[in-house]
PDB file of C-alpha atoms in Angstrom:
ATOM      1  CA  UNK A 485      43.234  28.318   4.292  1.00  0.00           C
ATOM      2  CA  UNK A 486      45.810  26.232   6.276  1.00  0.00           C
ATOM      3  CA  UNK A 487      48.594  24.947   5.911  1.00  0.00           C
ATOM      4  CA  UNK A 488      47.369  21.426   4.176  1.00  0.00           C
ATOM      5  CA  UNK A 489      45.774  23.815   1.159  1.00  0.00           C
ATOM      6  CA  UNK A 490      42.171  22.240   2.243  1.00  0.00           C
ATOM      7  CA  UNK A 491      39.028  24.751   3.327  1.00  0.00           C
ATOM      8  CA  UNK A 492      37.224  23.908   6.328  1.00  0.00           C
ATOM      9  CA  UNK A 493      32.909  24.543   5.562  1.00  0.00           C
ATOM     10  CA  UNK A 494      31.612  25.846   8.846  1.00  0.00           C
ATOM     11  CA  UNK A 495      28.228  26.024   7.119  1.00  0.00           C
ATOM     12  CA  UNK A 496      25.951  23.695   9.915  1.00  0.00           C
ATOM     13  CA  UNK A 497      22.201  22.787   8.385  1.00  0.00           C
ATOM     14  CA  UNK A 498      19.370  24.304  10.521  1.00  0.00           C
ATOM     15  CA  UNK A 499      16.456  22.341  11.210  1.00  0.00           C
ATOM     16  CA  UNK A 500      12.832  23.172   8.509  1.00  0.00           C
ATOM     17  CA  UNK A 501       9.719  24.334   9.851  1.00  0.00           C
ATOM     18  CA  UNK A 502       7.964  20.916   8.878  1.00  0.00           C
ATOM     19  CA  UNK A 503       4.327  20.220   9.440  1.00  0.00           C
ATOM     20  CA  UNK A 504       3.173  16.322  10.053  1.00  0.00           C
ATOM     21  CA  UNK A 505      -0.039  15.631   9.834  1.00  0.00           C
ATOM     22  CA  UNK A 506      -1.038  12.307  11.400  1.00  0.00           C
ATOM     23  CA  UNK A 507      -3.350  10.006  12.374  1.00  0.00           C
ATOM     24  CA  UNK A 508      -3.619   6.942  15.245  1.00  0.00           C
ATOM     25  CA  UNK A 509      -5.691   4.004  14.205  1.00  0.00           C
ATOM     26  CA  UNK A 510      -7.352   1.456  16.741  1.00  0.00           C
ATOM     27  CA  UNK A 511      -6.882  -2.165  16.165  1.00  0.00           C
ATOM     28  CA  UNK A 512     -10.635  -1.918  15.020  1.00  0.00           C
ATOM     29  CA  UNK A 513      -9.533   0.380  12.374  1.00  0.00           C
ATOM     30  CA  UNK A 514     -10.989   3.694  13.536  1.00  0.00           C
ATOM     31  CA  UNK A 515      -9.275   7.003  13.952  1.00  0.00           C
ATOM     32  CA  UNK A 516      -8.947   8.682  17.429  1.00  0.00           C
ATOM     33  CA  UNK A 517      -9.565  12.129  17.690  1.00  0.00           C
ATOM     34  CA  UNK A 518      -6.733  13.452  19.199  1.00  0.00           C
ATOM     35  CA  UNK A 519      -5.235  16.114  21.776  1.00  0.00           C
ATOM     36  CA  UNK A 520      -1.570  17.393  23.099  1.00  0.00           C
ATOM     37  CA  UNK A 521      -1.109  17.207  26.099  1.00  0.00           C
ATOM     38  CA  UNK A 522      -0.921  20.754  27.427  1.00  0.00           C
ATOM     39  CA  UNK A 523      -2.207  22.477  24.124  1.00  0.00           C
ATOM     40  CA  UNK A 524      -5.603  23.221  22.924  1.00  0.00           C
ATOM     41  CA  UNK A 525      -6.778  20.905  20.556  1.00  0.00           C
ATOM     42  CA  UNK A 526      -6.092  21.276  17.301  1.00  0.00           C
ATOM     43  CA  UNK A 527      -7.315  18.474  15.900  1.00  0.00           C
ATOM     44  CA  UNK A 528      -9.567  17.980  12.349  1.00  0.00           C
ATOM     45  CA  UNK A 529     -12.239  15.103  11.845  1.00  0.00           C
ATOM     46  CA  UNK A 530      -9.136  12.686  12.002  1.00  0.00           C
ATOM     47  CA  UNK A 531      -6.012  14.048  11.765  1.00  0.00           C
ATOM     48  CA  UNK A 532      -3.927  16.246  14.046  1.00  0.00           C
ATOM     49  CA  UNK A 533      -0.727  18.192  12.576  1.00  0.00           C
ATOM     50  CA  UNK A 534       2.268  18.386  14.389  1.00  0.00           C
ATOM     51  CA  UNK A 535       4.395  21.359  14.086  1.00  0.00           C
ATOM     52  CA  UNK A 536       7.796  20.009  13.869  1.00  0.00           C
ATOM     53  CA  UNK A 537      10.132  22.972  13.822  1.00  0.00           C
ATOM     54  CA  UNK A 538      13.784  21.929  16.046  1.00  0.00           C
ATOM     55  CA  UNK A 539      16.050  18.942  15.357  1.00  0.00           C
ATOM     56  CA  UNK A 540      14.353  16.898  18.451  1.00  0.00           C
ATOM     57  CA  UNK A 541      10.905  17.308  19.546  1.00  0.00           C
ATOM     58  CA  UNK A 542       8.499  15.385  21.882  1.00  0.00           C
ATOM     59  CA  UNK A 543       4.510  15.337  21.503  1.00  0.00           C
ATOM     60  CA  UNK A 544       2.364  13.649  24.361  1.00  0.00           C
ATOM     61  CA  UNK A 545      -0.837  12.552  23.383  1.00  0.00           C
ATOM     62  CA  UNK A 546      -4.332  12.280  25.793  1.00  0.00           C
ATOM     63  CA  UNK A 547      -6.901   9.745  25.855  1.00  0.00           C
ATOM     64  CA  UNK A 548      -5.028   7.265  23.696  1.00  0.00           C
ATOM     65  CA  UNK A 549      -6.114   4.007  25.467  1.00  0.00           C
ATOM     66  CA  UNK A 550      -3.854   1.382  23.892  1.00  0.00           C
ATOM     67  CA  UNK A 551      -0.951   1.437  21.281  1.00  0.00           C
ATOM     68  CA  UNK A 552      -2.193   2.518  17.939  1.00  0.00           C
ATOM     69  CA  UNK A 553      -0.927   2.303  14.496  1.00  0.00           C
ATOM     70  CA  UNK A 554      -0.065   5.654  13.258  1.00  0.00           C
ATOM     71  CA  UNK A 555      -0.941   7.152   9.530  1.00  0.00           C
ATOM     72  CA  UNK A 556       1.679   9.335   8.960  1.00  0.00           C
ATOM     73  CA  UNK A 557       2.343  12.347   6.615  1.00  0.00           C
ATOM     74  CA  UNK A 558      -1.387  13.101   5.680  1.00  0.00           C
ATOM     75  CA  UNK A 559      -2.547  14.604   2.813  1.00  0.00           C
ATOM     76  CA  UNK A 560       0.762  15.562   1.827  1.00  0.00           C
ATOM     77  CA  UNK A 561       1.537  17.957   4.927  1.00  0.00           C
ATOM     78  CA  UNK A 562       5.033  18.133   3.956  1.00  0.00           C
ATOM     79  CA  UNK A 563       7.543  17.336   0.957  1.00  0.00           C
ATOM     80  CA  UNK A 564       9.802  15.006   2.307  1.00  0.00           C
ATOM     81  CA  UNK A 565      10.516  11.373   3.000  1.00  0.00           C
ATOM     82  CA  UNK A 566       9.745   9.947   6.084  1.00  0.00           C
ATOM     83  CA  UNK A 567      11.182   6.456   7.405  1.00  0.00           C
ATOM     84  CA  UNK A 568       9.165   4.907  10.358  1.00  0.00           C
ATOM     85  CA  UNK A 569      10.057   1.277  11.218  1.00  0.00           C
ATOM     86  CA  UNK A 570       6.333  -0.758  10.347  1.00  0.00           C
ATOM     87  CA  UNK A 571       6.488  -3.954  10.659  1.00  0.00           C
ATOM     88  CA  UNK A 572       4.600  -6.232   7.874  1.00  0.00           C
ATOM     89  CA  UNK A 573       1.690  -6.581  10.259  1.00  0.00           C
ATOM     90  CA  UNK A 574       1.060  -2.933  10.714  1.00  0.00           C
ATOM     91  CA  UNK A 575       1.519  -2.258   6.737  1.00  0.00           C
ATOM     92  CA  UNK A 576      -0.716  -5.260   5.976  1.00  0.00           C
ATOM     93  CA  UNK A 577      -3.550  -2.821   8.494  1.00  0.00           C
ATOM     94  CA  UNK A 578      -2.966   0.142   7.141  1.00  0.00           C
ATOM     95  CA  UNK A 579      -3.394  -1.532   3.663  1.00  0.00           C
ATOM     96  CA  UNK A 580      -6.736  -2.755   4.871  1.00  0.00           C
ATOM     97  CA  UNK A 581      -8.414   0.430   7.129  1.00  0.00           C
ATOM     98  CA  UNK A 582      -6.224   3.961   6.809  1.00  0.00           C
ATOM     99  CA  UNK A 583      -8.821   6.268   5.601  1.00  0.00           C
ATOM    100  CA  UNK A 584      -6.476   8.644   3.612  1.00  0.00           C
ATOM    101  CA  UNK A 585      -6.197   6.612  -0.084  1.00  0.00           C
ATOM    102  CA  UNK A 586      -2.252   7.752  -0.590  1.00  0.00           C
ATOM    103  CA  UNK A 587      -1.676   6.392   2.648  1.00  0.00           C
ATOM    104  CA  UNK A 588      -3.251   2.835   2.438  1.00  0.00           C
ATOM    105  CA  UNK A 589      -1.597   2.842  -1.532  1.00  0.00           C
ATOM    106  CA  UNK A 590       1.716   3.351   0.001  1.00  0.00           C
ATOM    107  CA  UNK A 591       1.310   0.926   3.036  1.00  0.00           C
ATOM    108  CA  UNK A 592       0.547  -1.015   0.601  1.00  0.00           C
ATOM    109  CA  UNK A 593       3.284  -0.951  -2.279  1.00  0.00           C
ATOM    110  CA  UNK A 594       5.954  -0.730   0.783  1.00  0.00           C
ATOM    111  CA  UNK A 595       4.478  -4.191   2.451  1.00  0.00           C
ATOM    112  CA  UNK A 596       4.376  -5.846  -1.659  1.00  0.00           C
ATOM    113  CA  UNK A 597       8.071  -4.909  -2.443  1.00  0.00           C
ATOM    114  CA  UNK A 598       9.215  -6.445   1.174  1.00  0.00           C
ATOM    115  CA  UNK A 599       7.194  -9.042   1.122  1.00  0.00           C
ATOM    116  CA  UNK A 600       8.707  -9.649  -2.486  1.00  0.00           C
ATOM    117  CA  UNK A 601      11.851  -9.160  -1.363  1.00  0.00           C
ATOM    118  CA  UNK A 602      12.084 -11.575   1.303  1.00  0.00           C
ATOM    119  CA  UNK A 603      10.039 -14.470  -0.914  1.00  0.00           C
ATOM    120  CA  UNK A 604      13.446 -13.972  -3.302  1.00  0.00           C
ATOM    121  CA  UNK A 605      15.725 -14.682  -0.932  1.00  0.00           C
ATOM    122  CA  UNK A 606      13.599 -17.638  -0.017  1.00  0.00           C
ATOM    123  CA  UNK A 607      13.832 -19.150  -3.704  1.00  0.00           C
ATOM    124  CA  UNK A 608      17.050 -18.164  -3.742  1.00  0.00           C
ATOM    125  CA  UNK A 609      17.772 -20.573  -0.894  1.00  0.00           C
ATOM    126  CA  UNK A 610      15.999 -23.053  -2.500  1.00  0.00           C
ATOM    127  CA  UNK A 611      13.406 -22.695   0.821  1.00  0.00           C
ATOM    128  CA  UNK A 612       9.346 -22.771   0.268  1.00  0.00           C
ATOM    129  CA  UNK A 613       7.657 -20.062  -1.015  1.00  0.00           C
ATOM    130  CA  UNK A 614       4.266 -18.546   1.836  1.00  0.00           C
ATOM    131  CA  UNK A 615       1.990 -16.235   0.999  1.00  0.00           C
ATOM    132  CA  UNK A 616       1.892 -14.225   4.598  1.00  0.00           C
ATOM    133  CA  UNK A 617      -1.442 -14.212   5.987  1.00  0.00           C
ATOM    134  CA  UNK A 618      -1.720 -10.687   7.088  1.00  0.00           C
ATOM    135  CA  UNK A 619      -0.881  -9.656   3.665  1.00  0.00           C
ATOM    136  CA  UNK A 620      -4.300 -11.762   2.354  1.00  0.00           C
ATOM    137  CA  UNK A 621      -6.721 -10.768   4.618  1.00  0.00           C
ATOM    138  CA  UNK A 622      -5.614  -7.229   4.148  1.00  0.00           C
ATOM    139  CA  UNK A 623      -6.054  -8.078   0.182  1.00  0.00           C
ATOM    140  CA  UNK A 624      -9.484  -9.967   1.299  1.00  0.00           C
ATOM    141  CA  UNK A 625     -10.433  -6.632   3.039  1.00  0.00           C
ATOM    142  CA  UNK A 626      -9.852  -4.507   0.091  1.00  0.00           C
ATOM    143  CA  UNK A 627     -11.832  -6.328  -1.834  1.00  0.00           C
ATOM    144  CA  UNK A 628     -14.894  -6.387   0.375  1.00  0.00           C
ATOM    145  CA  UNK A 629     -14.498  -2.722   0.455  1.00  0.00           C
ATOM    146  CA  UNK A 630     -14.545  -2.131  -3.837  1.00  0.00           C
ATOM    147  CA  UNK A 631     -17.926  -0.386  -3.774  1.00  0.00           C
ATOM    148  CA  UNK A 632     -17.116   1.646  -1.119  1.00  0.00           C
ATOM    149  CA  UNK A 633     -14.452   3.633  -2.174  1.00  0.00           C
ATOM    150  CA  UNK A 634     -12.783   5.077  -5.286  1.00  0.00           C
ATOM    151  CA  UNK A 635     -12.577   2.326  -7.957  1.00  0.00           C
ATOM    152  CA  UNK A 636      -9.848   3.743  -9.945  1.00  0.00           C
ATOM    153  CA  UNK A 637      -7.809   4.207  -6.504  1.00  0.00           C
ATOM    154  CA  UNK A 638      -8.767   0.702  -5.098  1.00  0.00           C
ATOM    155  CA  UNK A 639      -7.197  -0.418  -8.719  1.00  0.00           C
ATOM    156  CA  UNK A 640      -4.086   0.739  -7.365  1.00  0.00           C
ATOM    157  CA  UNK A 641      -4.280  -0.044  -3.632  1.00  0.00           C
ATOM    158  CA  UNK A 642      -4.747  -3.834  -5.506  1.00  0.00           C
ATOM    159  CA  UNK A 643      -1.552  -3.586  -8.237  1.00  0.00           C
ATOM    160  CA  UNK A 644       1.478  -5.074  -7.335  1.00  0.00           C
ATOM    161  CA  UNK A 645       4.784  -3.506  -8.227  1.00  0.00           C
ATOM    162  CA  UNK A 646       6.218  -4.533 -11.622  1.00  0.00           C
ATOM    163  CA  UNK A 647       9.005  -7.325 -12.257  1.00  0.00           C
ATOM    164  CA  UNK A 648      11.143  -4.353 -13.127  1.00  0.00           C
ATOM    165  CA  UNK A 649      10.202  -2.119 -10.336  1.00  0.00           C
ATOM    166  CA  UNK A 650      11.283  -5.212  -7.999  1.00  0.00           C
ATOM    167  CA  UNK A 651      14.336  -5.604  -9.845  1.00  0.00           C
ATOM    168  CA  UNK A 652      15.582  -2.178  -9.311  1.00  0.00           C
ATOM    169  CA  UNK A 653      15.265  -3.056  -5.398  1.00  0.00           C
ATOM    170  CA  UNK A 654      18.279  -5.875  -6.208  1.00  0.00           C
ATOM    171  CA  UNK A 655      22.227  -5.037  -5.834  1.00  0.00           C
ATOM    172  CA  UNK A 656      22.303  -8.294  -8.418  1.00  0.00           C
ATOM    173  CA  UNK A 657      19.194  -8.448 -10.497  1.00  0.00           C
ATOM    174  CA  UNK A 658      17.834 -12.673 -10.578  1.00  0.00           C
ATOM    175  CA  UNK A 659      15.174 -12.135 -13.445  1.00  0.00           C
ATOM    176  CA  UNK A 660      14.057 -16.250 -12.339  1.00  0.00           C
ATOM    177  CA  UNK A 661      13.735 -15.367  -8.691  1.00  0.00           C
ATOM    178  CA  UNK A 662      11.781 -11.992  -9.278  1.00  0.00           C
ATOM    179  CA  UNK A 663       9.132 -13.604 -11.546  1.00  0.00           C
ATOM    180  CA  UNK A 664       8.627 -16.830  -9.808  1.00  0.00           C
ATOM    181  CA  UNK A 665       7.942 -14.838  -6.676  1.00  0.00           C
ATOM    182  CA  UNK A 666       5.942 -12.072  -8.887  1.00  0.00           C
ATOM    183  CA  UNK A 667       3.514 -15.077 -10.200  1.00  0.00           C
ATOM    184  CA  UNK A 668       3.722 -17.127  -6.593  1.00  0.00           C
ATOM    185  CA  UNK A 669       2.658 -14.262  -4.950  1.00  0.00           C
ATOM    186  CA  UNK A 670      -0.458 -13.146  -7.087  1.00  0.00           C
ATOM    187  CA  UNK A 671      -1.394 -16.894  -7.838  1.00  0.00           C
ATOM    188  CA  UNK A 672      -1.673 -17.685  -4.399  1.00  0.00           C
ATOM    189  CA  UNK A 673      -4.290 -14.318  -3.832  1.00  0.00           C
ATOM    190  CA  UNK A 674      -5.974 -15.703  -6.715  1.00  0.00           C
ATOM    191  CA  UNK A 675      -6.556 -19.179  -4.990  1.00  0.00           C
ATOM    192  CA  UNK A 676      -7.077 -17.875  -1.551  1.00  0.00           C
ATOM    193  CA  UNK A 677      -9.423 -14.779  -2.754  1.00  0.00           C
ATOM    194  CA  UNK A 678     -10.740 -16.589  -6.077  1.00  0.00           C
ATOM    195  CA  UNK A 679     -14.780 -15.497  -5.233  1.00  0.00           C
ATOM    196  CA  UNK A 680     -13.835 -12.321  -3.894  1.00  0.00           C
ATOM    197  CA  UNK A 681     -12.181 -11.150  -7.534  1.00  0.00           C
ATOM    198  CA  UNK A 682     -15.111 -12.892  -9.117  1.00  0.00           C
ATOM    199  CA  UNK A 683     -17.750 -10.971  -7.074  1.00  0.00           C
ATOM    200  CA  UNK A 684     -15.862  -7.418  -7.750  1.00  0.00           C
ATOM    201  CA  UNK A 685     -15.231  -8.150 -11.177  1.00  0.00           C
ATOM    202  CA  UNK A 686     -18.930  -8.922 -11.921  1.00  0.00           C
ATOM    203  CA  UNK A 687     -20.106  -6.041  -9.668  1.00  0.00           C
ATOM    204  CA  UNK A 688     -17.912  -4.010 -11.941  1.00  0.00           C
ATOM    205  CA  UNK A 689     -19.738  -5.273 -15.046  1.00  0.00           C
ATOM    206  CA  UNK A 690     -20.644  -2.260 -17.566  1.00  0.00           C
ATOM    207  CA  UNK A 691     -24.099  -2.304 -18.014  1.00  0.00           C
ATOM    208  CA  UNK A 692     -24.398   1.162 -20.097  1.00  0.00           C
ATOM    209  CA  UNK A 693     -22.733   1.517 -23.381  1.00  0.00           C
ATOM    210  CA  UNK A 694     -19.465   2.548 -23.009  1.00  0.00           C
ATOM    211  CA  UNK A 695     -18.392   5.370 -22.252  1.00  0.00           C
ATOM    212  CA  UNK A 696     -14.890   7.287 -20.980  1.00  0.00           C
ATOM    213  CA  UNK A 697     -15.394   9.807 -18.234  1.00  0.00           C
ATOM    214  CA  UNK A 698     -13.220   9.384 -15.296  1.00  0.00           C
ATOM    215  CA  UNK A 699     -15.796   7.488 -13.243  1.00  0.00           C
ATOM    216  CA  UNK A 700     -16.266   4.648 -15.948  1.00  0.00           C
ATOM    217  CA  UNK A 701     -12.751   4.482 -16.340  1.00  0.00           C
ATOM    218  CA  UNK A 702     -12.369   4.097 -12.792  1.00  0.00           C
ATOM    219  CA  UNK A 703     -14.516   0.786 -12.853  1.00  0.00           C
ATOM    220  CA  UNK A 704     -13.248  -0.928 -16.096  1.00  0.00           C
ATOM    221  CA  UNK A 705      -9.489  -0.251 -14.373  1.00  0.00           C
ATOM    222  CA  UNK A 706     -10.747  -1.987 -11.091  1.00  0.00           C
ATOM    223  CA  UNK A 707     -12.856  -4.628 -13.067  1.00  0.00           C
ATOM    224  CA  UNK A 708      -9.477  -5.648 -15.092  1.00  0.00           C
ATOM    225  CA  UNK A 709      -7.343  -5.498 -12.327  1.00  0.00           C
ATOM    226  CA  UNK A 710      -9.474  -8.328 -10.749  1.00  0.00           C
ATOM    227  CA  UNK A 711      -9.684 -10.464 -14.161  1.00  0.00           C
ATOM    228  CA  UNK A 712      -5.880 -10.177 -14.056  1.00  0.00           C
ATOM    229  CA  UNK A 713      -5.558 -11.905 -11.230  1.00  0.00           C
ATOM    230  CA  UNK A 714      -8.209 -14.421 -12.023  1.00  0.00           C
ATOM    231  CA  UNK A 715      -5.855 -15.133 -15.185  1.00  0.00           C
ATOM    232  CA  UNK A 716      -3.071 -16.604 -12.817  1.00  0.00           C
ATOM    233  CA  UNK A 717      -5.447 -19.692 -12.402  1.00  0.00           C
ATOM    234  CA  UNK A 718      -5.686 -20.774 -16.071  1.00  0.00           C
ATOM    235  CA  UNK A 719      -8.951 -22.320 -15.260  1.00  0.00           C
ATOM    236  CA  UNK A 720     -11.239 -22.847 -19.143  1.00  0.00           C
ATOM    237  CA  UNK A 721     -13.883 -20.621 -17.051  1.00  0.00           C
ATOM    238  CA  UNK A 722     -11.264 -17.561 -16.897  1.00  0.00           C
ATOM    239  CA  UNK A 723     -10.019 -18.176 -20.273  1.00  0.00           C
ATOM    240  CA  UNK A 724     -13.042 -17.849 -21.541  1.00  0.00           C
ATOM    241  CA  UNK A 725     -14.216 -14.687 -19.895  1.00  0.00           C
ATOM    242  CA  UNK A 726     -10.664 -13.015 -20.430  1.00  0.00           C
ATOM    243  CA  UNK A 727     -11.437 -13.873 -24.147  1.00  0.00           C
ATOM    244  CA  UNK A 728     -14.674 -12.456 -24.332  1.00  0.00           C
ATOM    245  CA  UNK A 729     -12.918  -9.195 -22.417  1.00  0.00           C
ATOM    246  CA  UNK A 730     -10.290  -8.721 -24.825  1.00  0.00           C
ATOM    247  CA  UNK A 731     -11.598  -9.830 -28.245  1.00  0.00           C
TER     248      UNK A 731
END
């Protein structure tokens, strides 16, 4: 202790060893095979693990013909929270194209939250609300992939954060703005993608006796997510389907 009675903490945290698995996606949604300059290629089918052991490290990749969109922390390679400055367009691209299911869902959730907060500000300023075109096209792409993936995970990809969760992202909670923006975005998606939601709903209709196995539950969950969007349109046809479904 010094004369001031205060103690000085001289402990300095050292960098942890972090295995960071990542992939690079090309503009057409394909994953590049990666090779770090000066090292033997350790890539798997679609990912490369970077062994980060210092506070600052630089990795140079060979054979990257154009600027890619990175898919980070694939396969839960490290128990860390990673911040990367994705644009809305990049998040929409990952939502539509990332082959790693958790990364695809995480990109979608980040994008939905970001767009919702942007539109809440517009609502509060009495500006017209807008559905970003890249977000609409990402949803369209997802709905066209539903028969190729896990329906339970696809249902999560298509699900908006709740109004309660959005409220937690605001310093001052504006219930009316949150509700109106949440409804606007869902209704606009349903209006623009009505046929895609209908097609997915129809393709996942149960054609066998009700079952409780995971696959059947996932199919029902995806079907009901599509119905929830269509219900925003409040048309007689959709009301009849909903009444039949939940009778």
